[in-house]
Amino acid sequence: MEEIDLSRISALIVEDDAGGMAIIGVMMRYLNIKAYINTTGEGVIEMARAMKPAPNIIFLDIALPKSNGYDILKLIRADANFSKVLVIAVTAQDADNEIPKCKEAGFDGFIGKPISRVRFPRQLRRILSGEAVWETY
Amino acid sequence: MLRNLSIRRRLIVIVVGMTFIIVMAVAYIALSGSRGLMRNQIIYAILEHNQTLANFIDGRMQTAAATTRSLASALTRQNTLPIPILWQMSSNSMLDSEGLIRRINVYAPFREGHQSLIFDYPLLPARTASFTQLIDNKIEPDIWFMQAMGQQGLTWHGPERSFAASFGPPVMSAAVPYYGHSDQALGVVWIDLPASMIEQEMQKAIGTNPLGRRSYSLLVTADQLPIATYRLETENTSEQAEPLNKSQIQVVLESIANSGDFRELEGFLSWDSALIVRSVLPNTGWQLVSILPGELLQNPIDSNILQTAFVVIIGMLAVGIVVERIATQWLAVPLNDLTVAAQEIGFGEMRYQINHQNRGDEIGMLARALEDMKINLNYSYEELDRWGRTLEARVIERTHELELARQEAQDNAEELQAVYDASISVVGDHQLPIILQTLTERIASLLPASYCAVWLLTSDKQHLQLVASTSEDMRLKDLNISIDEGLSGMTVREAQPIILEDYARWPDRLNVENPDMHQAMGVPLMFYNKPIGSVVAGRRQDDPVFTPDDQRLVTLVANLLSPVVRNAQLYVRLGEAMKEASQANDVKTRFLASVTHELRTPLNLIINNMDFMRIGVFGEVNDEQVMRLNQTTRSAEHLLYLINDLLDVSKIEAGEMQLFIQPSDPLPMLEDALDSASANIDKERPISLTTDIPPRLPSVPMDSRRIRQVITNLLSNAIKFTFEGEIKLSVRLHTEHIEFSVKDTGIGMTADELGNLFKMFERTDQARQLGIEGTGLGLAISKYLVEAHGGEMRVETEVGKGSSFIFTLPLRHDPDEKSKKRVTAIMMPVEL
C-alpha cells in the first residue's frame, strides 16, 4: 500500500467522554495529525466550516449527550461543503447491532472502541485510500 | 457571609475592619485639639498610603502569578500533551482558591513554524465547562506568547484582548514557559486576569474611605497603558461623580510622566487643584496613580486627621500583615497540606506521607484522623483487590451453572417432545378441533345417533367446554358449563359411562339442548385413570335404546381420543415454554450488549494509556515498568476478550448471531490480525512470527470482521502456549475452498485435552497449571463462526511438539439449510 502522509490530514473528532478525548488527542499527536476535538456534538458543522484546511475526515461517536452520531451525520451530509467528507463511526456500542445501522445511515466506516495504537494507522490509511473498514478490537 | 471565605481572606477582612475602627477612634481624638501639620508631612503620608495600596494589589497579582508558575512546573518534563494534566488540575479546587483567574491557556507548538496547540481552558463561571482544544497552524509568528517562550520565568503581558475569546474584554496575562527533558522550552502556559477582576482587587485594597474626600485611582502598566480605574466616593455627597474619561486619564498621565512621584495640577475636574501621586508595584512594575483633591493640603484639621490616620493605617496594616503571615503559617499552610494529603489519598496514593501529626492542637488531631483514615482505606483497597480477583472466577463459575440449568430445562422440553413424538399422531393446537369435529360426526353415524358432542375439562378442572358437536345450533358453540351441570358434567364427576333412557324428563338436562333428545349416553375421556372430558350422544323418541354394545363402541373411540387430546394440550404448553425460554435469552443478550458498551469505554482509556506509556510517549520507562505495563495490558485485554466472548455466546444461544457475508479481499484482514498479534508477543520469548501467504488472493465470501476474530484467536492461543520457536500463519488456495492455518511449536495437547477442546468453558489442564489466561470460549466461538460460513475447523497436535489449527472457507457462498442445522447441533453442548 502506498504510504499516505498523515501529517497532511485535517481531522475533526466528536467525542464527549473525557478519557476517550484524552486518548484520541494522544493518538492524533502520536500520528502527527492536525485535529480539532468537539466535545459535545453541538456546532459540529460550524467547527468544520471554521477549520483551515477543511477536514478530510470526521470521527464521530454515536452516543452523545444532547444528540447522536446519526443526526450529526445527516447535518454533515446535508451540507454541500462536507457531503463527500469521510465520516467514520468510533464507538463502544455493540458492533453487531451498530454496524448495520451505520451502513444504512451512510457512514464510510466503523472502528470499534477500544481503538488500537498498533492497528489504527493502517486502518486510517485504508480508509483514506477508499477501502471499507468496519472493524472492532 | 464570612463562612465562604478562605482563612486568609477572613484575616484580611478582620485586619481591614479593625484598622477602620481604630482610625475612626484616633480621628475623633485628633479632631478635639491637635495642631496643623507641615505640608510635606501630608504629602509624605499620601505617598506612603498610595505605596501601601500598590503593595497590596501587587501581592494579589503575585498570588495569580504563583498559580501560573505551579501550572508551568506541573507541565515541565512531562513530555506529553497538557490536556490530561490540566484536566486533573482543574478538578483541584486549590488551583484558583482566590477566584482571580478566568482562563488558563497553553500554547504548545509541535514543531517550530508548524502546527500549534492552544488550549483555552475556561475556569469561570463554570468549572465543568468543556474545553476546546485547537490544533491549528494559523498562529501569527510574532504574537506575544511565542516571544514569551524565549524568556526566563514569569512575564506580564497586556492589557490585551483575551486570545481565545478574541472578542472578550481586556485582560492582563501572566505567562511562564514550560520545558521538556532537555530543558528546551516546549510551550507557554498563561492565565488571563480580566481588567474587571483587577478593578475588584483595587476596590478591596482601597475599600474604606479614611480621607472623607472623593478620589480616583488609576492602575497602569510600566509603559503607562491603563489597566483599570477606581473611583472612591465620599459618603453623603450630592456631587455627581463621573468616572475619569480618556482625555482626563491622558492629562493625569502626561502631568506625571516626566516628573517625580508627586504633582499638583491646577483646575482639574471640579477641583481648584488636584494632587497626583504615583507608586510603583514592586513585582509587576505597574504603577498606581491616585488623584486627590488639592484642598487636603489647605485644611490643617483634615491634614492632621489624614496624617494620624495614615500612620495608624500603616501601623495596623503592618501588624495585620504580620498576623496574617503567622496565621497562614500556622493554619492555612497545614490545612492546605492536609487537603493535598486527603486528595492524594483520595486518588489512591497510599504511600503519601501525612505531616503535622505530632502537633498537639486540632490540626494535629485532624492529621492523625487522616492517618487513621488512610490506614482503613488502604485495608479496604486490599480487601477490594482480593474480591476483584475472586470475582472473575465466580463469573465463569456462575455462567457455567447457568449453562447447566439451561441445559436441564432443555432436557425437560426434549422429554416432552419425545412423549409427544411417541403418541399416535402429530396434532397441533389448531388441528385438534378439526379432528374432534370429524370424530363426533363419525360416532354419530356409527352408532347411529341424532346428536353427538365432545366436552373437555378446562385447566381449572371445574368447568367443561363444548369443543365439538353435530348440532348446528350456534348457541352451543364454545359453551362453557360447570361440572355440576348436565350429563357431560355427571359423566366426568363419576368417571363412568352413563345411559339415561328417559333423558327428555331428566331434571338436570341443559336447557339449551335440542328438545328432540329423548335418551342420552355419556362416556368419559380418561387419561391415566383421570377424566379429561366426556363424549355425549343422543337419540330421538322413536329411535332404538342405547345398548351395552353402543357404550363399548363409544368407550373404545374415547380411549383412542384421550392421548391425542392430552398431547395436543401438552404441545400448546411446550410451545409456551419454548417461547418463554427464548425471551429470557433475548433479554440476557440485550442486557449484555448494553453492559459491554459501559465496560469498553473505560477499557479504551486503560488499554491505550498503558500502551502509549509502554512505548514511552509519556516519558521514559525502565525495563521493570515495561514488564509491569505488559502484564497489566494483557489483563485488561483478557477482560475485554472475556466480555466480547460472553456477548458472542449469548448471541449464539439466542440465535441472534448474524453474519454479514460479502465477497472480501482476505489480505487487509490478515495484515490487521498480524498487526495486533505481533504487538502481543512477549519480547522475552524467542518466538518468530512468520507467514506463508500467496501475494494475491481471490475475494472470499465472508464476514471479514468475524474471520479476523477467528484468526486473532488462533494466533493469540499460539502466542500464549509457545515459549520458543515459530508461529506460522499460512494460506493455501484450493479449487473449492481456501485454507488458513496457524501452526506453532508450543506445548501441544494430549488426546484427552483434544476431546474437550471445542467445548464451551473447557480449558486444558496444562493451561490451568501454567496459569495461562483464557476464557474457554474462544475456540468454541471460532469453530461456530467457521462452520456458520460453511467451512470446517480441525486441529493436529503432539504433546511437546506443537499444534496446528486449520480451517477452511468455501469459495462459493451456499447458504443452505444443511450447514445451518449442523452448526446448531454443534453449539448445543449437550452430552446425551
CSV table of C-alpha atoms in Angstrom, one decimal, chain B residues 275-629:
chain,number,residue,atom,x,y,z
B,275,LEU,CA,-2.8,66.1,43.9
B,276,ILE,CA,-1.4,63.4,41.7
B,277,VAL,CA,0.7,60.7,43.4
B,278,ARG,CA,2.3,57.7,41.8
B,279,SER,CA,3.7,54.4,43.4
B,280,VAL,CA,5.4,51.5,41.6
B,281,LEU,CA,4.2,48.0,42.3
B,282,PRO,CA,7.4,46.2,43.3
B,283,ASN,CA,7.0,42.9,41.4
B,284,THR,CA,4.9,43.7,38.4
B,285,GLY,CA,6.4,47.1,37.7
B,286,TRP,CA,2.9,48.6,37.2
B,287,GLN,CA,2.1,52.0,38.6
B,288,LEU,CA,-0.7,53.0,40.9
B,289,VAL,CA,-1.7,56.7,40.3
B,290,SER,CA,-4.1,58.3,42.7
B,291,ILE,CA,-5.8,61.7,42.2
B,292,LEU,CA,-6.9,63.5,45.3
B,293,PRO,CA,-8.5,67.0,45.8
B,294,GLY,CA,-5.9,69.7,46.4
B,295,GLU,CA,-7.8,71.1,49.5
B,296,LEU,CA,-6.2,68.3,51.5
B,297,LEU,CA,-3.1,70.5,51.8
B,298,GLN,CA,-5.1,73.5,52.9
B,299,ASN,CA,-7.1,72.2,55.8
B,300,PRO,CA,-5.0,71.6,58.9
B,301,ILE,CA,-7.6,69.7,60.8
B,302,ASP,CA,-8.1,67.4,57.8
B,303,SER,CA,-4.4,67.1,57.4
B,304,ASN,CA,-4.0,66.3,61.0
B,305,ILE,CA,-6.6,63.5,60.7
B,306,LEU,CA,-5.0,62.4,57.5
B,307,GLN,CA,-1.6,62.2,58.9
B,308,THR,CA,-2.7,60.4,62.1
B,309,ALA,CA,-4.9,58.1,60.1
B,310,PHE,CA,-2.2,57.2,57.7
B,311,VAL,CA,0.3,56.5,60.4
B,312,VAL,CA,-2.3,54.2,62.1
B,313,ILE,CA,-3.3,52.6,58.9
B,314,ILE,CA,0.3,51.8,58.0
B,315,GLY,CA,0.9,50.5,61.5
B,316,MET,CA,-2.2,48.4,61.5
B,317,LEU,CA,-1.6,47.1,58.1
B,318,ALA,CA,2.0,46.2,59.1
B,319,VAL,CA,0.7,44.4,62.2
B,320,GLY,CA,-2.1,42.9,60.2
B,321,ILE,CA,0.3,41.5,57.6
B,322,VAL,CA,2.4,40.0,60.3
B,323,VAL,CA,-0.6,38.4,61.9
B,324,GLU,CA,-1.9,37.2,58.6
B,325,ARG,CA,1.6,35.7,57.8
B,326,ILE,CA,1.8,33.9,61.1
B,327,ALA,CA,-1.8,32.6,60.9
B,328,THR,CA,-1.2,31.5,57.4
B,329,GLN,CA,1.9,29.7,58.5
B,330,TRP,CA,0.1,28.1,61.5
B,331,LEU,CA,-3.4,27.4,60.0
B,332,ALA,CA,-3.7,27.8,56.2
B,333,VAL,CA,-0.5,26.1,55.3
B,334,PRO,CA,-1.1,22.9,57.4
B,335,LEU,CA,-4.7,22.8,56.3
B,336,ASN,CA,-3.6,23.1,52.7
B,337,ASP,CA,-1.1,20.3,53.3
B,338,LEU,CA,-3.8,18.1,54.8
B,339,THR,CA,-6.2,18.9,51.9
B,340,VAL,CA,-3.5,17.9,49.4
B,341,ALA,CA,-2.9,14.7,51.5
B,342,ALA,CA,-6.6,14.0,51.5
B,343,GLN,CA,-6.8,14.4,47.7
B,344,GLU,CA,-3.7,12.2,47.2
B,345,ILE,CA,-5.2,9.5,49.4
B,346,GLY,CA,-8.5,10.0,47.5
B,347,PHE,CA,-6.6,9.3,44.3
B,348,GLY,CA,-5.3,6.1,45.9
B,349,GLU,CA,-1.8,7.3,46.7
B,350,MET,CA,-1.5,5.3,50.0
B,351,ARG,CA,2.2,6.0,50.5
B,352,TYR,CA,1.6,9.7,50.8
B,353,GLN,CA,3.2,11.0,54.0
B,354,ILE,CA,0.8,13.0,56.2
B,355,ASN,CA,2.7,15.8,58.1
B,356,HIS,CA,1.7,17.7,61.2
B,357,GLN,CA,0.7,14.5,63.1
B,358,ASN,CA,2.9,15.4,66.1
B,359,ARG,CA,1.2,18.7,66.7
B,360,GLY,CA,-0.8,18.9,69.9
B,361,ASP,CA,-3.7,21.1,68.6
B,362,GLU,CA,-6.7,20.4,66.4
B,363,ILE,CA,-4.6,20.4,63.3
B,364,GLY,CA,-2.6,17.5,64.8
B,365,MET,CA,-5.9,15.7,65.6
B,366,LEU,CA,-7.1,16.2,62.0
B,367,ALA,CA,-3.8,14.9,60.7
B,368,ARG,CA,-3.9,11.8,62.9
B,369,ALA,CA,-7.6,11.2,62.0
B,370,LEU,CA,-6.5,11.4,58.3
B,371,GLU,CA,-3.7,8.9,59.0
B,372,ASP,CA,-6.3,6.5,60.5
B,373,MET,CA,-8.5,7.0,57.5
B,374,LYS,CA,-5.6,6.3,55.2
B,375,ILE,CA,-4.8,3.0,57.1
B,376,ASN,CA,-8.5,2.0,57.0
B,377,LEU,CA,-8.8,3.0,53.3
B,378,ASN,CA,-5.7,1.0,52.5
B,379,TYR,CA,-7.1,-2.0,54.2
B,380,SER,CA,-10.4,-1.6,52.2
B,381,TYR,CA,-8.5,-1.3,49.0
B,382,GLU,CA,-6.6,-4.5,49.6
B,383,GLU,CA,-9.9,-6.2,50.5
B,384,LEU,CA,-11.5,-4.9,47.3
B,385,ASP,CA,-8.5,-6.2,45.4
B,386,ARG,CA,-8.9,-9.6,46.9
B,387,TRP,CA,-12.6,-9.5,45.9
B,388,GLY,CA,-11.8,-8.4,42.4
B,389,ARG,CA,-9.5,-11.4,41.9
B,390,THR,CA,-12.2,-13.9,43.0
B,391,LEU,CA,-14.9,-12.2,41.0
B,392,GLU,CA,-13.7,-13.3,37.6
B,393,ALA,CA,-13.6,-16.9,38.8
B,394,ARG,CA,-17.1,-16.5,40.1
B,395,VAL,CA,-18.4,-15.0,36.9
B,396,ILE,CA,-17.2,-18.0,35.0
B,397,GLU,CA,-18.4,-20.5,37.6
B,398,ARG,CA,-21.8,-18.8,37.7
B,399,THR,CA,-22.1,-18.7,33.9
B,400,HIS,CA,-21.3,-22.4,33.9
B,401,GLU,CA,-24.1,-23.0,36.4
B,402,LEU,CA,-26.5,-21.0,34.3
B,403,GLU,CA,-25.4,-23.1,31.3
B,404,LEU,CA,-26.2,-26.3,33.2
B,405,ALA,CA,-29.6,-25.0,34.3
B,406,ARG,CA,-30.4,-24.0,30.8
B,407,GLN,CA,-29.4,-27.5,29.6
B,408,GLU,CA,-31.6,-29.1,32.2
B,409,ALA,CA,-34.6,-27.0,31.1
B,410,GLN,CA,-33.8,-28.0,27.6
B,411,ASP,CA,-33.7,-31.7,28.5
B,412,ASN,CA,-37.2,-31.4,30.0
B,413,ALA,CA,-38.5,-29.8,26.9
B,414,GLU,CA,-37.0,-32.6,24.9
B,415,GLU,CA,-38.6,-35.2,27.1
B,416,LEU,CA,-42.0,-33.6,26.5
B,417,GLN,CA,-41.2,-33.6,22.8
B,418,ALA,CA,-40.3,-37.3,23.0
B,419,VAL,CA,-43.6,-38.2,24.7
B,420,TYR,CA,-45.4,-36.3,22.0
B,421,ASP,CA,-43.5,-38.0,19.2
B,422,ALA,CA,-44.3,-41.4,20.7
B,423,SER,CA,-48.1,-40.7,20.7
B,424,ILE,CA,-50.3,-41.9,17.9
B,425,SER,CA,-50.4,-38.8,15.8
B,426,VAL,CA,-49.0,-35.4,15.5
B,427,VAL,CA,-51.7,-33.0,16.5
B,428,GLY,CA,-51.1,-29.3,16.7
B,429,ASP,CA,-53.2,-26.9,18.6
B,430,HIS,CA,-55.1,-25.7,15.5
B,431,GLN,CA,-55.6,-29.3,14.3
B,432,LEU,CA,-57.4,-30.6,17.4
B,433,PRO,CA,-60.9,-29.1,16.8
B,434,ILE,CA,-60.9,-30.4,13.2
B,435,ILE,CA,-60.1,-33.9,14.4
B,436,LEU,CA,-62.7,-33.8,17.2
B,437,GLN,CA,-65.4,-32.5,14.8
B,438,THR,CA,-64.6,-35.3,12.4
B,439,LEU,CA,-64.8,-37.8,15.2
B,440,THR,CA,-68.1,-36.6,16.6
B,441,GLU,CA,-69.7,-36.9,13.2
B,442,ARG,CA,-68.1,-40.4,12.7
B,443,ILE,CA,-69.5,-41.6,16.1
B,444,ALA,CA,-73.0,-40.1,15.3
B,445,SER,CA,-73.1,-42.1,12.0
B,446,LEU,CA,-71.5,-45.3,13.6
B,447,LEU,CA,-74.0,-45.6,16.4
B,448,PRO,CA,-76.1,-44.2,14.8
B,449,ALA,CA,-77.2,-41.2,16.9
B,450,SER,CA,-79.0,-38.0,16.1
B,451,TYR,CA,-76.6,-35.9,18.2
B,452,CYS,CA,-73.0,-36.3,19.4
B,453,ALA,CA,-70.7,-33.9,21.2
B,454,VAL,CA,-67.3,-33.8,22.9
B,455,TRP,CA,-66.7,-31.8,26.1
B,456,LEU,CA,-63.2,-31.1,27.6
B,457,LEU,CA,-62.3,-30.1,31.1
B,458,THR,CA,-60.8,-26.7,31.3
B,459,SER,CA,-57.5,-26.1,33.1
B,460,ASP,CA,-59.2,-25.2,36.4
B,461,LYS,CA,-60.8,-28.7,36.4
B,462,GLN,CA,-64.1,-27.2,37.4
B,463,HIS,CA,-65.7,-26.4,34.0
B,464,LEU,CA,-66.4,-28.2,30.8
B,465,GLN,CA,-66.2,-26.6,27.4
B,466,LEU,CA,-68.0,-27.8,24.3
B,467,VAL,CA,-65.3,-28.3,21.7
B,468,ALA,CA,-67.2,-30.3,19.0
B,469,SER,CA,-70.9,-31.0,18.3
B,470,THR,CA,-73.1,-32.3,15.4
B,471,SER,CA,-75.7,-29.6,16.3
B,472,GLU,CA,-75.8,-26.5,14.1
B,473,ASP,CA,-77.3,-24.5,17.0
B,474,MET,CA,-75.0,-21.5,17.3
B,475,ARG,CA,-75.9,-21.1,21.0
B,476,LEU,CA,-73.9,-24.3,21.7
B,477,LYS,CA,-70.7,-23.0,20.2
B,478,ASP,CA,-67.9,-22.9,22.8
B,479,LEU,CA,-70.5,-23.4,25.5
B,480,ASN,CA,-68.9,-23.4,29.0
B,481,ILE,CA,-70.6,-25.2,31.9
B,482,SER,CA,-69.8,-26.2,35.4
B,483,ILE,CA,-69.0,-29.9,36.1
B,484,ASP,CA,-72.1,-29.8,38.3
B,485,GLU,CA,-74.3,-29.4,35.3
B,486,GLY,CA,-75.7,-31.7,32.6
B,487,LEU,CA,-75.0,-35.2,31.6
B,488,SER,CA,-71.4,-34.3,30.5
B,489,GLY,CA,-70.7,-33.0,34.0
B,490,MET,CA,-72.1,-36.1,35.7
B,491,THR,CA,-70.1,-38.4,33.4
B,492,VAL,CA,-66.9,-36.5,34.3
B,493,ARG,CA,-67.8,-36.5,38.0
B,494,GLU,CA,-68.5,-40.2,38.2
B,495,ALA,CA,-65.8,-41.1,35.7
B,496,GLN,CA,-68.2,-43.9,34.5
B,497,PRO,CA,-70.3,-44.4,31.3
B,498,ILE,CA,-73.9,-43.4,32.0
B,499,ILE,CA,-77.1,-44.2,29.9
B,500,LEU,CA,-80.3,-42.1,30.6
B,501,GLU,CA,-83.3,-43.7,28.8
B,502,ASP,CA,-85.7,-41.0,29.8
B,503,TYR,CA,-83.5,-38.0,29.1
B,504,ALA,CA,-86.4,-35.9,28.0
B,505,ARG,CA,-87.7,-35.7,31.5
B,506,TRP,CA,-84.3,-35.8,33.3
B,507,PRO,CA,-84.3,-32.7,35.6
B,508,ASP,CA,-80.6,-31.8,35.2
B,509,ARG,CA,-80.6,-31.6,31.4
B,510,LEU,CA,-79.2,-28.4,29.9
B,511,ASN,CA,-81.9,-26.1,28.7
B,512,VAL,CA,-80.1,-25.1,25.5
B,513,GLU,CA,-80.1,-28.7,24.3
B,514,ASN,CA,-82.3,-30.0,21.4
B,515,PRO,CA,-85.8,-30.9,22.9
B,516,ASP,CA,-85.9,-33.8,20.4
B,517,MET,CA,-83.3,-35.7,22.6
B,518,HIS,CA,-85.2,-38.3,24.4
B,519,GLN,CA,-82.5,-40.7,25.5
B,520,ALA,CA,-78.8,-40.0,26.0
B,521,MET,CA,-75.4,-41.7,26.8
B,522,GLY,CA,-72.3,-40.1,28.3
B,523,VAL,CA,-68.8,-41.7,28.2
B,524,PRO,CA,-65.8,-40.1,30.0
B,525,LEU,CA,-62.5,-39.4,28.2
B,526,MET,CA,-59.9,-41.0,30.5
B,527,PHE,CA,-56.1,-40.4,30.6
B,528,TYR,CA,-54.2,-42.3,33.2
B,529,ASN,CA,-57.4,-43.0,35.1
B,530,LYS,CA,-58.3,-39.4,35.3
B,531,PRO,CA,-61.2,-37.8,33.4
B,532,ILE,CA,-60.2,-35.1,31.0
B,533,GLY,CA,-63.6,-34.7,29.3
B,534,SER,CA,-66.6,-36.6,28.0
B,535,VAL,CA,-68.4,-37.7,24.8
B,536,VAL,CA,-72.2,-37.4,24.9
B,537,ALA,CA,-74.6,-38.9,22.3
B,538,GLY,CA,-78.4,-38.6,22.0
B,539,ARG,CA,-81.3,-40.3,20.1
B,540,ARG,CA,-84.9,-39.2,19.3
B,541,GLN,CA,-88.1,-40.5,20.8
B,542,ASP,CA,-88.7,-43.3,18.3
B,543,ASP,CA,-85.0,-44.5,17.9
B,544,PRO,CA,-83.8,-47.8,19.5
B,545,VAL,CA,-82.5,-47.5,23.0
B,546,PHE,CA,-78.7,-47.4,23.7
B,547,THR,CA,-77.2,-50.9,24.3
B,548,PRO,CA,-74.0,-52.0,26.1
B,549,ASP,CA,-72.5,-52.6,22.6
B,550,ASP,CA,-73.2,-48.9,21.8
B,551,GLN,CA,-71.5,-48.0,25.1
B,552,ARG,CA,-68.4,-50.1,24.3
B,553,LEU,CA,-68.0,-48.6,20.9
B,554,VAL,CA,-68.0,-45.0,22.2
B,555,THR,CA,-65.7,-46.1,25.1
B,556,LEU,CA,-63.2,-47.5,22.5
B,557,VAL,CA,-63.2,-44.3,20.5
B,558,ALA,CA,-62.9,-42.3,23.7
B,559,ASN,CA,-59.8,-44.3,24.7
B,560,LEU,CA,-58.2,-43.6,21.4
B,561,LEU,CA,-59.1,-39.9,21.6
B,562,SER,CA,-57.7,-39.3,25.1
B,563,PRO,CA,-54.0,-39.3,24.4
B,564,VAL,CA,-54.5,-37.2,21.2
B,565,VAL,CA,-56.3,-34.6,23.2
B,566,ARG,CA,-53.8,-34.8,26.0
B,567,ASN,CA,-50.8,-34.5,23.6
B,568,ALA,CA,-52.4,-31.6,21.8
B,569,GLN,CA,-52.7,-29.8,25.2
B,570,LEU,CA,-49.1,-30.6,26.1
B,571,TYR,CA,-48.0,-29.4,22.7
B,572,VAL,CA,-49.5,-26.0,23.4
B,573,ARG,CA,-47.8,-25.8,26.8
B,574,LEU,CA,-44.5,-26.8,25.2
B,575,GLY,CA,-44.8,-24.0,22.7
B,576,GLU,CA,-45.4,-21.5,25.5
B,577,ALA,CA,-42.4,-22.8,27.5
B,578,MET,CA,-40.2,-22.6,24.4
B,579,LYS,CA,-41.3,-19.0,23.8
B,580,GLU,CA,-40.5,-18.0,27.4
B,581,ALA,CA,-37.1,-19.6,27.2
B,582,SER,CA,-36.3,-17.8,24.1
B,583,GLN,CA,-37.5,-14.5,25.5
B,584,ALA,CA,-35.3,-14.9,28.5
B,585,ASN,CA,-32.3,-15.4,26.2
B,586,ASP,CA,-33.2,-12.3,24.3
B,587,VAL,CA,-33.3,-10.2,27.4
B,588,LYS,CA,-29.9,-11.6,28.5
B,589,THR,CA,-28.4,-10.7,25.2
B,590,ARG,CA,-29.8,-7.1,25.2
B,591,PHE,CA,-28.5,-6.6,28.8
B,592,LEU,CA,-25.1,-7.9,27.9
B,593,ALA,CA,-24.9,-5.7,24.8
B,594,SER,CA,-25.6,-2.6,26.8
B,595,VAL,CA,-23.2,-3.6,29.7
B,596,THR,CA,-20.4,-4.2,27.3
B,597,HIS,CA,-20.7,-0.7,26.0
B,598,GLU,CA,-20.2,0.6,29.5
B,599,LEU,CA,-17.2,-1.7,30.0
B,600,ARG,CA,-15.5,-1.0,26.7
B,601,THR,CA,-15.5,2.8,27.3
B,602,PRO,CA,-13.1,2.7,30.4
B,603,LEU,CA,-11.1,-0.2,28.8
B,604,ASN,CA,-10.4,2.1,25.8
B,605,LEU,CA,-8.7,4.5,28.2
B,606,ILE,CA,-6.9,1.9,30.2
B,607,ILE,CA,-5.5,-0.2,27.3
B,608,ASN,CA,-4.4,2.8,25.3
B,609,ASN,CA,-2.9,4.8,28.2
B,610,MET,CA,-0.8,1.8,29.2
B,611,ASP,CA,0.1,1.1,25.6
B,612,PHE,CA,1.3,4.7,25.0
B,613,MET,CA,3.1,4.7,28.3
B,614,ARG,CA,4.8,1.4,27.5
B,615,ILE,CA,6.3,2.8,24.2
B,616,GLY,CA,7.5,6.0,26.0
B,617,VAL,CA,5.1,8.6,24.7
B,618,PHE,CA,4.5,9.9,28.2
B,619,GLY,CA,8.2,9.9,29.2
B,620,GLU,CA,10.9,7.3,29.6
B,621,VAL,CA,10.1,3.9,31.2
B,622,ASN,CA,12.5,1.4,32.6
B,623,ASP,CA,12.6,-2.3,31.8
B,624,GLU,CA,10.7,-3.2,35.1
B,625,GLN,CA,8.0,-0.7,34.2
B,626,VAL,CA,7.7,-2.0,30.7
B,627,MET,CA,7.3,-5.5,32.1
B,628,ARG,CA,4.6,-4.4,34.5
B,629,LEU,CA,2.8,-2.4,31.9
